């Protein structure tokens, strides 16, 4: 599926979920990942993450691609859609099942809520901590999902922006879902399979996904896939201090004024905003990004 030699060159990606048009927060992640790829003289890919079909909004994929193009953020290869890659995800789950790392679970959400203390609100892609009820068998019940055994391992990694990280997945979320009974693959599985299959060497995305990273690294280890480098950018908050998201109605970026939209994203990344054109701004920011994030002594905050 993957090959280690793909990592010899820089390859980054932006991976929007087509649950609505891109908003100011998504543009920060898009711009940061584009700049990191350009600063490394690497490739930048766009992947439409449409595995979570009930939340997919028809046309949001095309709109997002048009928004990126209007902002001058062009990918180095045609975009990919996760919905076209199901056989890859199935093969990965089958491998985990064969290795007894994935197991069927009969618990409903209510069962899990009853067995754990639900924390609200939970960040994007967060799950209720699963207490391991079906780890030793279904006891005659029907499977609703397949979960990954998390073991007790503590996952440590170095985030290029957030610094050293450590998470015991077992304590944070427990054995997490890979595949639901209705055939939907979980984000965690699809993102890990795709990052490896596409040879992604560097992941640059919003800080709201920082706490998902340990799950993804654990899954990479279970599938014997390489771990990319991670950089989680600061979150863009709305006027009410809440994280902007498509779910809470964040406004689509206005691409009739791409420089304005890009300047807002650049300010969130601590980059200067004095350029007159999109082309000039992207060139200035690429140089500033390289200076801030690619120094040999480590990673210096861009602000
Ligand atoms: N599709 C994910 C989202 O929009 C982002 C995944 C990623 O960058 O790893 O939440």
PDB file of C-alpha atoms and ligand atoms in Angstrom:
ATOM      1  CA  UNK A   1       0.000   0.000   0.000  1.00  0.00           C
ATOM      2  CA  UNK A   2       2.588   2.575   1.108  1.00  0.00           C
ATOM      3  CA  UNK A   3       6.282   2.650   0.563  1.00  0.00           C
ATOM      4  CA  UNK A   4       8.856   4.250   2.801  1.00  0.00           C
ATOM      5  CA  UNK A   5      10.686   5.728  -0.185  1.00  0.00           C
ATOM      6  CA  UNK A   6       7.672   7.936  -0.869  1.00  0.00           C
ATOM      7  CA  UNK A   7       8.761   9.827   2.263  1.00  0.00           C
ATOM      8  CA  UNK A   8      12.065  10.847   0.711  1.00  0.00           C
ATOM      9  CA  UNK A   9      10.299  13.814  -0.789  1.00  0.00           C
ATOM     10  CA  UNK A  10       8.039  16.292   0.946  1.00  0.00           C
ATOM     11  CA  UNK A  11       4.369  15.744   0.286  1.00  0.00           C
ATOM     12  CA  UNK A  12       1.687  17.598   2.188  1.00  0.00           C
ATOM     13  CA  UNK A  13      -2.064  17.821   1.873  1.00  0.00           C
ATOM     14  CA  UNK A  14      -5.190  19.734   2.738  1.00  0.00           C
ATOM     15  CA  UNK A  15      -8.092  17.440   3.535  1.00  0.00           C
ATOM     16  CA  UNK A  16     -11.413  19.264   3.858  1.00  0.00           C
ATOM     17  CA  UNK A  17     -14.598  17.427   4.782  1.00  0.00           C
ATOM     18  CA  UNK A  18     -17.289  18.586   2.341  1.00  0.00           C
ATOM     19  CA  UNK A  19     -19.780  19.451   5.067  1.00  0.00           C
ATOM     20  CA  UNK A  20     -20.037  23.030   3.809  1.00  0.00           C
ATOM     21  CA  UNK A  21     -17.960  25.671   2.017  1.00  0.00           C
ATOM     22  CA  UNK A  22     -14.537  26.612   3.380  1.00  0.00           C
ATOM     23  CA  UNK A  23     -14.666  29.204   6.176  1.00  0.00           C
ATOM     24  CA  UNK A  24     -11.972  31.389   7.730  1.00  0.00           C
ATOM     25  CA  UNK A  25     -10.731  28.530   9.920  1.00  0.00           C
ATOM     26  CA  UNK A  26     -10.430  26.084   7.032  1.00  0.00           C
ATOM     27  CA  UNK A  27      -8.522  28.660   4.997  1.00  0.00           C
ATOM     28  CA  UNK A  28      -5.918  28.907   7.780  1.00  0.00           C
ATOM     29  CA  UNK A  29      -5.285  25.151   7.553  1.00  0.00           C
ATOM     30  CA  UNK A  30      -5.277  25.272   3.758  1.00  0.00           C
ATOM     31  CA  UNK A  31      -2.864  28.213   3.617  1.00  0.00           C
ATOM     32  CA  UNK A  32      -0.538  26.780   6.288  1.00  0.00           C
ATOM     33  CA  UNK A  33      -0.309  23.388   4.579  1.00  0.00           C
ATOM     34  CA  UNK A  34       0.217  25.031   1.175  1.00  0.00           C
ATOM     35  CA  UNK A  35       2.958  27.330   2.557  1.00  0.00           C
ATOM     36  CA  UNK A  36       4.728  24.454   4.323  1.00  0.00           C
ATOM     37  CA  UNK A  37       4.767  22.463   1.079  1.00  0.00           C
ATOM     38  CA  UNK A  38       5.998  25.441  -0.957  1.00  0.00           C
ATOM     39  CA  UNK A  39       8.636  26.354   1.641  1.00  0.00           C
ATOM     40  CA  UNK A  40       9.924  22.763   1.488  1.00  0.00           C
ATOM     41  CA  UNK A  41       9.734  22.822  -2.325  1.00  0.00           C
ATOM     42  CA  UNK A  42       7.443  19.839  -1.972  1.00  0.00           C
ATOM     43  CA  UNK A  43       4.112  18.766  -3.362  1.00  0.00           C
ATOM     44  CA  UNK A  44       0.709  19.752  -2.042  1.00  0.00           C
ATOM     45  CA  UNK A  45      -2.366  17.575  -2.541  1.00  0.00           C
ATOM     46  CA  UNK A  46      -6.057  18.136  -1.855  1.00  0.00           C
ATOM     47  CA  UNK A  47      -8.156  15.264  -0.596  1.00  0.00           C
ATOM     48  CA  UNK A  48     -11.909  15.506  -0.160  1.00  0.00           C
ATOM     49  CA  UNK A  49     -12.781  13.611   3.024  1.00  0.00           C
ATOM     50  CA  UNK A  50     -16.286  12.448   2.238  1.00  0.00           C
ATOM     51  CA  UNK A  51     -16.382   9.140   4.126  1.00  0.00           C
ATOM     52  CA  UNK A  52     -18.791  10.552   6.692  1.00  0.00           C
ATOM     53  CA  UNK A  53     -21.633  10.491   4.152  1.00  0.00           C
ATOM     54  CA  UNK A  54     -24.568  11.728   6.271  1.00  0.00           C
ATOM     55  CA  UNK A  55     -22.743  15.008   6.930  1.00  0.00           C
ATOM     56  CA  UNK A  56     -21.629  15.480   3.324  1.00  0.00           C
ATOM     57  CA  UNK A  57     -23.321  18.423   1.630  1.00  0.00           C
ATOM     58  CA  UNK A  58     -23.775  17.940  -2.137  1.00  0.00           C
ATOM     59  CA  UNK A  59     -21.641  20.414  -4.067  1.00  0.00           C
ATOM     60  CA  UNK A  60     -19.515  21.455  -1.058  1.00  0.00           C
ATOM     61  CA  UNK A  61     -16.543  19.588  -2.552  1.00  0.00           C
ATOM     62  CA  UNK A  62     -16.616  21.510  -5.840  1.00  0.00           C
ATOM     63  CA  UNK A  63     -17.227  24.754  -4.000  1.00  0.00           C
ATOM     64  CA  UNK A  64     -14.241  24.171  -1.704  1.00  0.00           C
ATOM     65  CA  UNK A  65     -12.005  23.414  -4.687  1.00  0.00           C
ATOM     66  CA  UNK A  66     -13.194  26.582  -6.417  1.00  0.00           C
ATOM     67  CA  UNK A  67     -12.522  28.609  -3.246  1.00  0.00           C
ATOM     68  CA  UNK A  68      -8.962  27.246  -3.050  1.00  0.00           C
ATOM     69  CA  UNK A  69      -8.366  28.028  -6.720  1.00  0.00           C
ATOM     70  CA  UNK A  70      -9.724  31.561  -6.273  1.00  0.00           C
ATOM     71  CA  UNK A  71      -7.185  32.054  -3.470  1.00  0.00           C
ATOM     72  CA  UNK A  72      -4.321  30.871  -5.686  1.00  0.00           C
ATOM     73  CA  UNK A  73      -3.835  27.656  -3.711  1.00  0.00           C
ATOM     74  CA  UNK A  74      -3.346  25.192  -6.548  1.00  0.00           C
ATOM     75  CA  UNK A  75      -2.653  21.517  -5.925  1.00  0.00           C
ATOM     76  CA  UNK A  76       0.130  19.602  -7.643  1.00  0.00           C
ATOM     77  CA  UNK A  77      -2.130  16.697  -8.612  1.00  0.00           C
ATOM     78  CA  UNK A  78      -5.842  16.256  -9.284  1.00  0.00           C
ATOM     79  CA  UNK A  79      -7.896  16.071  -6.059  1.00  0.00           C
ATOM     80  CA  UNK A  80      -8.931  12.710  -4.638  1.00  0.00           C
ATOM     81  CA  UNK A  81     -12.231  11.750  -3.017  1.00  0.00           C
ATOM     82  CA  UNK A  82     -12.288   9.295  -0.123  1.00  0.00           C
ATOM     83  CA  UNK A  83     -15.604   7.911  -1.354  1.00  0.00           C
ATOM     84  CA  UNK A  84     -13.680   6.467  -4.325  1.00  0.00           C
ATOM     85  CA  UNK A  85     -11.164   4.699  -2.098  1.00  0.00           C
ATOM     86  CA  UNK A  86     -13.325   2.322  -0.066  1.00  0.00           C
ATOM     87  CA  UNK A  87     -11.453  -0.867  -1.119  1.00  0.00           C
ATOM     88  CA  UNK A  88      -8.275   0.513   0.479  1.00  0.00           C
ATOM     89  CA  UNK A  89     -10.045   1.122   3.791  1.00  0.00           C
ATOM     90  CA  UNK A  90     -11.682  -2.309   3.668  1.00  0.00           C
ATOM     91  CA  UNK A  91      -8.311  -3.986   3.099  1.00  0.00           C
ATOM     92  CA  UNK A  92      -6.848  -2.152   6.098  1.00  0.00           C
ATOM     93  CA  UNK A  93      -9.709  -3.171   8.402  1.00  0.00           C
ATOM     94  CA  UNK A  94      -9.488  -6.770   7.186  1.00  0.00           C
ATOM     95  CA  UNK A  95      -5.803  -6.784   7.976  1.00  0.00           C
ATOM     96  CA  UNK A  96      -6.474  -5.484  11.487  1.00  0.00           C
ATOM     97  CA  UNK A  97      -9.185  -8.111  11.952  1.00  0.00           C
ATOM     98  CA  UNK A  98      -6.821 -10.864  10.767  1.00  0.00           C
ATOM     99  CA  UNK A  99      -4.219  -9.629  13.268  1.00  0.00           C
ATOM    100  CA  UNK A 100      -6.888  -9.644  16.030  1.00  0.00           C
ATOM    101  CA  UNK A 101      -6.290  -5.925  16.525  1.00  0.00           C
ATOM    102  CA  UNK A 102      -9.849  -5.050  15.445  1.00  0.00           C
ATOM    103  CA  UNK A 103     -12.884  -6.607  17.083  1.00  0.00           C
ATOM    104  CA  UNK A 104     -16.668  -6.324  16.723  1.00  0.00           C
ATOM    105  CA  UNK A 105     -18.643  -4.280  19.231  1.00  0.00           C
ATOM    106  CA  UNK A 106     -22.382  -4.463  19.940  1.00  0.00           C
ATOM    107  CA  UNK A 107     -22.668  -1.329  22.090  1.00  0.00           C
ATOM    108  CA  UNK A 108     -25.022   1.473  21.128  1.00  0.00           C
ATOM    109  CA  UNK A 109     -24.121   5.069  21.879  1.00  0.00           C
ATOM    110  CA  UNK A 110     -26.539   4.931  24.802  1.00  0.00           C
ATOM    111  CA  UNK A 111     -24.773   1.825  26.181  1.00  0.00           C
ATOM    112  CA  UNK A 112     -21.468   3.684  26.081  1.00  0.00           C
ATOM    113  CA  UNK A 113     -22.962   6.840  27.578  1.00  0.00           C
ATOM    114  CA  UNK A 114     -24.416   4.774  30.383  1.00  0.00           C
ATOM    115  CA  UNK A 115     -21.075   3.118  31.015  1.00  0.00           C
ATOM    116  CA  UNK A 116     -18.953   6.275  30.934  1.00  0.00           C
ATOM    117  CA  UNK A 117     -19.199   9.863  31.995  1.00  0.00           C
ATOM    118  CA  UNK A 118     -19.994  11.866  28.882  1.00  0.00           C
ATOM    119  CA  UNK A 119     -17.983  15.052  28.541  1.00  0.00           C
ATOM    120  CA  UNK A 120     -19.685  17.881  26.633  1.00  0.00           C
ATOM    121  CA  UNK A 121     -18.927  19.696  24.461  1.00  0.00           C
ATOM    122  CA  UNK A 122     -16.416  17.390  22.816  1.00  0.00           C
ATOM    123  CA  UNK A 123     -13.946  18.506  20.164  1.00  0.00           C
ATOM    124  CA  UNK A 124     -14.318  17.551  16.502  1.00  0.00           C
ATOM    125  CA  UNK A 125     -13.909  13.813  15.845  1.00  0.00           C
ATOM    126  CA  UNK A 126     -13.809  13.169  19.593  1.00  0.00           C
ATOM    127  CA  UNK A 127     -15.545  10.064  20.838  1.00  0.00           C
ATOM    128  CA  UNK A 128     -16.972   8.994  24.125  1.00  0.00           C
ATOM    129  CA  UNK A 129     -14.361   6.980  25.963  1.00  0.00           C
ATOM    130  CA  UNK A 130     -15.190   3.384  25.199  1.00  0.00           C
ATOM    131  CA  UNK A 131     -14.855   1.212  28.295  1.00  0.00           C
ATOM    132  CA  UNK A 132     -13.964  -1.994  26.422  1.00  0.00           C
ATOM    133  CA  UNK A 133     -17.298  -3.751  26.982  1.00  0.00           C
ATOM    134  CA  UNK A 134     -17.075  -6.068  23.922  1.00  0.00           C
ATOM    135  CA  UNK A 135     -13.323  -6.578  23.978  1.00  0.00           C
ATOM    136  CA  UNK A 136     -13.762 -10.188  25.013  1.00  0.00           C
ATOM    137  CA  UNK A 137     -16.693 -11.057  22.747  1.00  0.00           C
ATOM    138  CA  UNK A 138     -20.182 -10.098  21.659  1.00  0.00           C
ATOM    139  CA  UNK A 139     -21.936 -12.615  23.925  1.00  0.00           C
ATOM    140  CA  UNK A 140     -24.516 -13.378  21.239  1.00  0.00           C
ATOM    141  CA  UNK A 141     -25.300  -9.749  20.363  1.00  0.00           C
ATOM    142  CA  UNK A 142     -25.110  -8.310  16.843  1.00  0.00           C
ATOM    143  CA  UNK A 143     -22.076  -6.237  15.870  1.00  0.00           C
ATOM    144  CA  UNK A 144     -22.689  -2.519  15.364  1.00  0.00           C
ATOM    145  CA  UNK A 145     -19.083  -1.504  14.716  1.00  0.00           C
ATOM    146  CA  UNK A 146     -15.513  -2.675  14.580  1.00  0.00           C
ATOM    147  CA  UNK A 147     -13.082  -1.156  17.038  1.00  0.00           C
ATOM    148  CA  UNK A 148      -9.299  -1.046  17.318  1.00  0.00           C
ATOM    149  CA  UNK A 149      -7.624  -2.405  20.436  1.00  0.00           C
ATOM    150  CA  UNK A 150      -5.654   0.459  21.899  1.00  0.00           C
ATOM    151  CA  UNK A 151      -3.532  -1.544  24.318  1.00  0.00           C
ATOM    152  CA  UNK A 152      -2.032   0.465  27.158  1.00  0.00           C
ATOM    153  CA  UNK A 153       0.682   2.175  25.162  1.00  0.00           C
ATOM    154  CA  UNK A 154       1.435   5.856  25.657  1.00  0.00           C
ATOM    155  CA  UNK A 155       1.980   7.525  22.291  1.00  0.00           C
ATOM    156  CA  UNK A 156       4.598  10.282  22.207  1.00  0.00           C
ATOM    157  CA  UNK A 157       5.389  12.567  19.320  1.00  0.00           C
ATOM    158  CA  UNK A 158       6.845  15.953  18.588  1.00  0.00           C
ATOM    159  CA  UNK A 159       4.435  18.447  17.085  1.00  0.00           C
ATOM    160  CA  UNK A 160       6.309  21.090  15.083  1.00  0.00           C
ATOM    161  CA  UNK A 161       4.158  23.857  16.578  1.00  0.00           C
ATOM    162  CA  UNK A 162       2.753  22.484  19.819  1.00  0.00           C
ATOM    163  CA  UNK A 163       5.974  20.763  20.944  1.00  0.00           C
ATOM    164  CA  UNK A 164       6.276  17.403  22.709  1.00  0.00           C
ATOM    165  CA  UNK A 165       3.006  15.501  23.055  1.00  0.00           C
ATOM    166  CA  UNK A 166       1.984  12.362  24.889  1.00  0.00           C
ATOM    167  CA  UNK A 167      -1.343  10.591  25.034  1.00  0.00           C
ATOM    168  CA  UNK A 168      -2.486   7.249  26.342  1.00  0.00           C
ATOM    169  CA  UNK A 169      -5.219   6.472  23.837  1.00  0.00           C
ATOM    170  CA  UNK A 170      -6.757   3.941  26.203  1.00  0.00           C
ATOM    171  CA  UNK A 171      -7.368   6.709  28.767  1.00  0.00           C
ATOM    172  CA  UNK A 172      -8.388   9.385  26.250  1.00  0.00           C
ATOM    173  CA  UNK A 173     -10.918   7.547  24.083  1.00  0.00           C
ATOM    174  CA  UNK A 174     -10.405   3.799  24.597  1.00  0.00           C
ATOM    175  CA  UNK A 175     -10.736   1.317  21.736  1.00  0.00           C
ATOM    176  CA  UNK A 176     -12.012   3.501  18.904  1.00  0.00           C
ATOM    177  CA  UNK A 177     -14.290   2.811  15.933  1.00  0.00           C
ATOM    178  CA  UNK A 178     -12.829   1.873  12.552  1.00  0.00           C
ATOM    179  CA  UNK A 179     -15.925   0.727  10.706  1.00  0.00           C
ATOM    180  CA  UNK A 180     -19.620   1.062  11.485  1.00  0.00           C
ATOM    181  CA  UNK A 181     -22.176  -1.652  10.796  1.00  0.00           C
ATOM    182  CA  UNK A 182     -23.767   0.462   8.043  1.00  0.00           C
ATOM    183  CA  UNK A 183     -20.461   0.171   6.152  1.00  0.00           C
ATOM    184  CA  UNK A 184     -19.134   3.660   6.935  1.00  0.00           C
ATOM    185  CA  UNK A 185     -15.426   3.853   7.661  1.00  0.00           C
ATOM    186  CA  UNK A 186     -14.317   6.157  10.449  1.00  0.00           C
ATOM    187  CA  UNK A 187     -12.313   9.308   9.776  1.00  0.00           C
ATOM    188  CA  UNK A 188      -9.370   7.940  11.810  1.00  0.00           C
ATOM    189  CA  UNK A 189      -9.022   4.905   9.589  1.00  0.00           C
ATOM    190  CA  UNK A 190      -9.497   6.699   6.280  1.00  0.00           C
ATOM    191  CA  UNK A 191      -7.055   9.500   7.128  1.00  0.00           C
ATOM    192  CA  UNK A 192      -4.309   7.077   8.183  1.00  0.00           C
ATOM    193  CA  UNK A 193      -4.740   4.846   5.136  1.00  0.00           C
ATOM    194  CA  UNK A 194      -4.784   7.820   2.775  1.00  0.00           C
ATOM    195  CA  UNK A 195      -1.866   9.700   4.322  1.00  0.00           C
ATOM    196  CA  UNK A 196       0.258   6.560   3.926  1.00  0.00           C
ATOM    197  CA  UNK A 197      -1.055   5.583   0.521  1.00  0.00           C
ATOM    198  CA  UNK A 198      -0.485   9.085  -0.837  1.00  0.00           C
ATOM    199  CA  UNK A 199       2.997   9.247   0.687  1.00  0.00           C
ATOM    200  CA  UNK A 200       2.168  12.230   2.889  1.00  0.00           C
ATOM    201  CA  UNK A 201       5.358  13.161   4.745  1.00  0.00           C
ATOM    202  CA  UNK A 202       4.035  16.254   6.558  1.00  0.00           C
ATOM    203  CA  UNK A 203       0.568  16.892   7.959  1.00  0.00           C
ATOM    204  CA  UNK A 204      -0.300  20.541   8.644  1.00  0.00           C
ATOM    205  CA  UNK A 205      -3.819  21.099  10.012  1.00  0.00           C
ATOM    206  CA  UNK A 206      -5.843  22.864  12.712  1.00  0.00           C
ATOM    207  CA  UNK A 207      -5.105  22.432  16.411  1.00  0.00           C
ATOM    208  CA  UNK A 208      -8.548  20.957  16.998  1.00  0.00           C
ATOM    209  CA  UNK A 209      -7.155  17.744  15.525  1.00  0.00           C
ATOM    210  CA  UNK A 210      -4.117  17.675  17.830  1.00  0.00           C
ATOM    211  CA  UNK A 211      -5.798  15.245  20.196  1.00  0.00           C
ATOM    212  CA  UNK A 212      -6.659  12.879  17.315  1.00  0.00           C
ATOM    213  CA  UNK A 213      -3.004  12.466  16.407  1.00  0.00           C
ATOM    214  CA  UNK A 214      -2.156   9.804  18.995  1.00  0.00           C
ATOM    215  CA  UNK A 215      -4.998   7.638  17.663  1.00  0.00           C
ATOM    216  CA  UNK A 216      -3.666   8.038  14.154  1.00  0.00           C
ATOM    217  CA  UNK A 217      -0.093   7.210  15.165  1.00  0.00           C
ATOM    218  CA  UNK A 218      -1.300   4.107  17.019  1.00  0.00           C
ATOM    219  CA  UNK A 219      -3.225   3.027  13.931  1.00  0.00           C
ATOM    220  CA  UNK A 220      -0.117   3.623  11.782  1.00  0.00           C
ATOM    221  CA  UNK A 221       1.842   1.401  14.137  1.00  0.00           C
ATOM    222  CA  UNK A 222      -0.812  -1.346  13.991  1.00  0.00           C
ATOM    223  CA  UNK A 223      -0.762  -1.213  10.174  1.00  0.00           C
ATOM    224  CA  UNK A 224       3.040  -0.834  10.054  1.00  0.00           C
ATOM    225  CA  UNK A 225       2.770   2.450   8.225  1.00  0.00           C
ATOM    226  CA  UNK A 226       5.204   5.356   8.575  1.00  0.00           C
ATOM    227  CA  UNK A 227       4.304   8.348  10.745  1.00  0.00           C
ATOM    228  CA  UNK A 228       4.379  11.758   9.045  1.00  0.00           C
ATOM    229  CA  UNK A 229       5.574  14.900  10.813  1.00  0.00           C
ATOM    230  CA  UNK A 230       2.729  16.927  12.295  1.00  0.00           C
ATOM    231  CA  UNK A 231       2.184  20.651  12.693  1.00  0.00           C
ATOM    232  CA  UNK A 232      -1.079  21.874  14.213  1.00  0.00           C
ATOM    233  CA  UNK A 233      -1.867  25.513  13.493  1.00  0.00           C
ATOM    234  CA  UNK A 234      -3.633  27.822  15.958  1.00  0.00           C
ATOM    235  CA  UNK A 235      -7.411  27.756  15.847  1.00  0.00           C
ATOM    236  CA  UNK A 236      -9.331  30.693  14.477  1.00  0.00           C
ATOM    237  CA  UNK A 237     -11.982  31.784  16.933  1.00  0.00           C
ATOM    238  CA  UNK A 238     -15.170  33.617  16.065  1.00  0.00           C
ATOM    239  CA  UNK A 239     -16.217  36.908  17.651  1.00  0.00           C
ATOM    240  CA  UNK A 240     -17.915  34.912  20.449  1.00  0.00           C
ATOM    241  CA  UNK A 241     -14.603  33.213  21.286  1.00  0.00           C
ATOM    242  CA  UNK A 242     -15.822  29.863  19.967  1.00  0.00           C
ATOM    243  CA  UNK A 243     -13.996  27.845  17.367  1.00  0.00           C
ATOM    244  CA  UNK A 244     -15.230  28.531  13.839  1.00  0.00           C
ATOM    245  CA  UNK A 245     -16.696  25.469  12.249  1.00  0.00           C
ATOM    246  CA  UNK A 246     -19.081  24.605   9.473  1.00  0.00           C
ATOM    247  CA  UNK A 247     -21.320  23.014  12.071  1.00  0.00           C
ATOM    248  CA  UNK A 248     -21.732  26.215  14.055  1.00  0.00           C
ATOM    249  CA  UNK A 249     -22.504  28.188  10.946  1.00  0.00           C
ATOM    250  CA  UNK A 250     -19.154  29.836  10.232  1.00  0.00           C
ATOM    251  CA  UNK A 251     -19.441  31.971   7.103  1.00  0.00           C
ATOM    252  CA  UNK A 252     -18.032  30.822   3.800  1.00  0.00           C
ATOM    253  CA  UNK A 253     -14.915  32.751   2.821  1.00  0.00           C
ATOM    254  CA  UNK A 254     -15.664  35.537   0.380  1.00  0.00           C
ATOM    255  CA  UNK A 255     -13.564  34.718  -2.660  1.00  0.00           C
ATOM    256  CA  UNK A 256     -14.616  37.845  -4.502  1.00  0.00           C
ATOM    257  CA  UNK A 257     -11.812  39.397  -2.447  1.00  0.00           C
ATOM    258  CA  UNK A 258      -9.263  36.596  -2.187  1.00  0.00           C
ATOM    259  CA  UNK A 259      -6.466  38.804  -0.853  1.00  0.00           C
ATOM    260  CA  UNK A 260      -8.674  39.936   2.011  1.00  0.00           C
ATOM    261  CA  UNK A 261      -9.607  36.343   2.879  1.00  0.00           C
ATOM    262  CA  UNK A 262      -5.976  35.257   2.642  1.00  0.00           C
ATOM    263  CA  UNK A 263      -4.788  38.196   4.753  1.00  0.00           C
ATOM    264  CA  UNK A 264      -7.141  37.148   7.533  1.00  0.00           C
ATOM    265  CA  UNK A 265      -5.776  33.612   7.413  1.00  0.00           C
ATOM    266  CA  UNK A 266      -2.208  34.922   7.280  1.00  0.00           C
ATOM    267  CA  UNK A 267      -2.750  37.131  10.355  1.00  0.00           C
ATOM    268  CA  UNK A 268      -3.940  34.095  12.294  1.00  0.00           C
ATOM    269  CA  UNK A 269      -0.606  32.494  11.386  1.00  0.00           C
ATOM    270  CA  UNK A 270       1.388  35.557  12.430  1.00  0.00           C
ATOM    271  CA  UNK A 271       2.370  36.425   8.856  1.00  0.00           C
ATOM    272  CA  UNK A 272       2.656  40.000   7.474  1.00  0.00           C
ATOM    273  CA  UNK A 273      -0.246  41.377   5.433  1.00  0.00           C
ATOM    274  CA  UNK A 274       1.169  44.265   3.385  1.00  0.00           C
ATOM    275  CA  UNK A 275       1.164  42.776  -0.130  1.00  0.00           C
ATOM    276  CA  UNK A 276      -0.832  44.222  -3.038  1.00  0.00           C
ATOM    277  CA  UNK A 277      -1.600  41.020  -4.926  1.00  0.00           C
ATOM    278  CA  UNK A 278      -2.325  37.386  -4.087  1.00  0.00           C
ATOM    279  CA  UNK A 279       0.813  36.246  -5.959  1.00  0.00           C
ATOM    280  CA  UNK A 280       3.034  38.707  -4.096  1.00  0.00           C
ATOM    281  CA  UNK A 281       1.456  37.800  -0.755  1.00  0.00           C
ATOM    282  CA  UNK A 282       1.937  34.061  -1.311  1.00  0.00           C
ATOM    283  CA  UNK A 283       5.595  34.606  -2.218  1.00  0.00           C
ATOM    284  CA  UNK A 284       6.230  36.793   0.862  1.00  0.00           C
ATOM    285  CA  UNK A 285       4.470  34.314   3.131  1.00  0.00           C
ATOM    286  CA  UNK A 286       6.373  31.345   1.704  1.00  0.00           C
ATOM    287  CA  UNK A 287       9.649  33.041   2.586  1.00  0.00           C
ATOM    288  CA  UNK A 288       8.376  34.052   6.039  1.00  0.00           C
ATOM    289  CA  UNK A 289       7.090  30.538   6.648  1.00  0.00           C
ATOM    290  CA  UNK A 290      10.417  28.986   5.710  1.00  0.00           C
ATOM    291  CA  UNK A 291      12.180  31.355   8.096  1.00  0.00           C
ATOM    292  CA  UNK A 292       9.800  30.615  10.974  1.00  0.00           C
ATOM    293  CA  UNK A 293       9.275  26.884  10.618  1.00  0.00           C
ATOM    294  CA  UNK A 294      12.267  25.411   8.868  1.00  0.00           C
ATOM    295  CA  UNK A 295      15.194  26.584  10.952  1.00  0.00           C
ATOM    296  CA  UNK A 296      17.565  23.765  11.836  1.00  0.00           C
ATOM    297  CA  UNK A 297      17.443  24.491  15.564  1.00  0.00           C
ATOM    298  CA  UNK A 298      13.809  23.588  15.639  1.00  0.00           C
ATOM    299  CA  UNK A 299      10.505  25.195  15.176  1.00  0.00           C
ATOM    300  CA  UNK A 300      10.008  28.803  16.131  1.00  0.00           C
ATOM    301  CA  UNK A 301       6.559  30.257  16.603  1.00  0.00           C
ATOM    302  CA  UNK A 302       5.602  32.342  13.570  1.00  0.00           C
ATOM    303  CA  UNK A 303       4.159  35.086  15.764  1.00  0.00           C
TER     304      UNK A 303
HETATM  305  N1  LIG B   1     -11.241  16.204   7.070  1.00  0.00           N
HETATM  306  C1  LIG B   1     -10.821  16.608   8.372  1.00  0.00           C
HETATM  307  C2  LIG B   1     -11.677  17.763   8.822  1.00  0.00           C
HETATM  308  O1  LIG B   1     -12.052  18.591   8.002  1.00  0.00           O
HETATM  309  C3  LIG B   1      -9.375  17.041   8.454  1.00  0.00           C
HETATM  310  C4  LIG B   1      -8.502  15.872   8.458  1.00  0.00           C
HETATM  311  C5  LIG B   1      -7.029  16.123   8.580  1.00  0.00           C
HETATM  312  O2  LIG B   1      -6.527  17.173   8.182  1.00  0.00           O
HETATM  313  O3  LIG B   1      -6.386  15.213   9.067  1.00  0.00           O
HETATM  314  O4  LIG B   1     -11.957  17.810   9.982  1.00  0.00           O
END
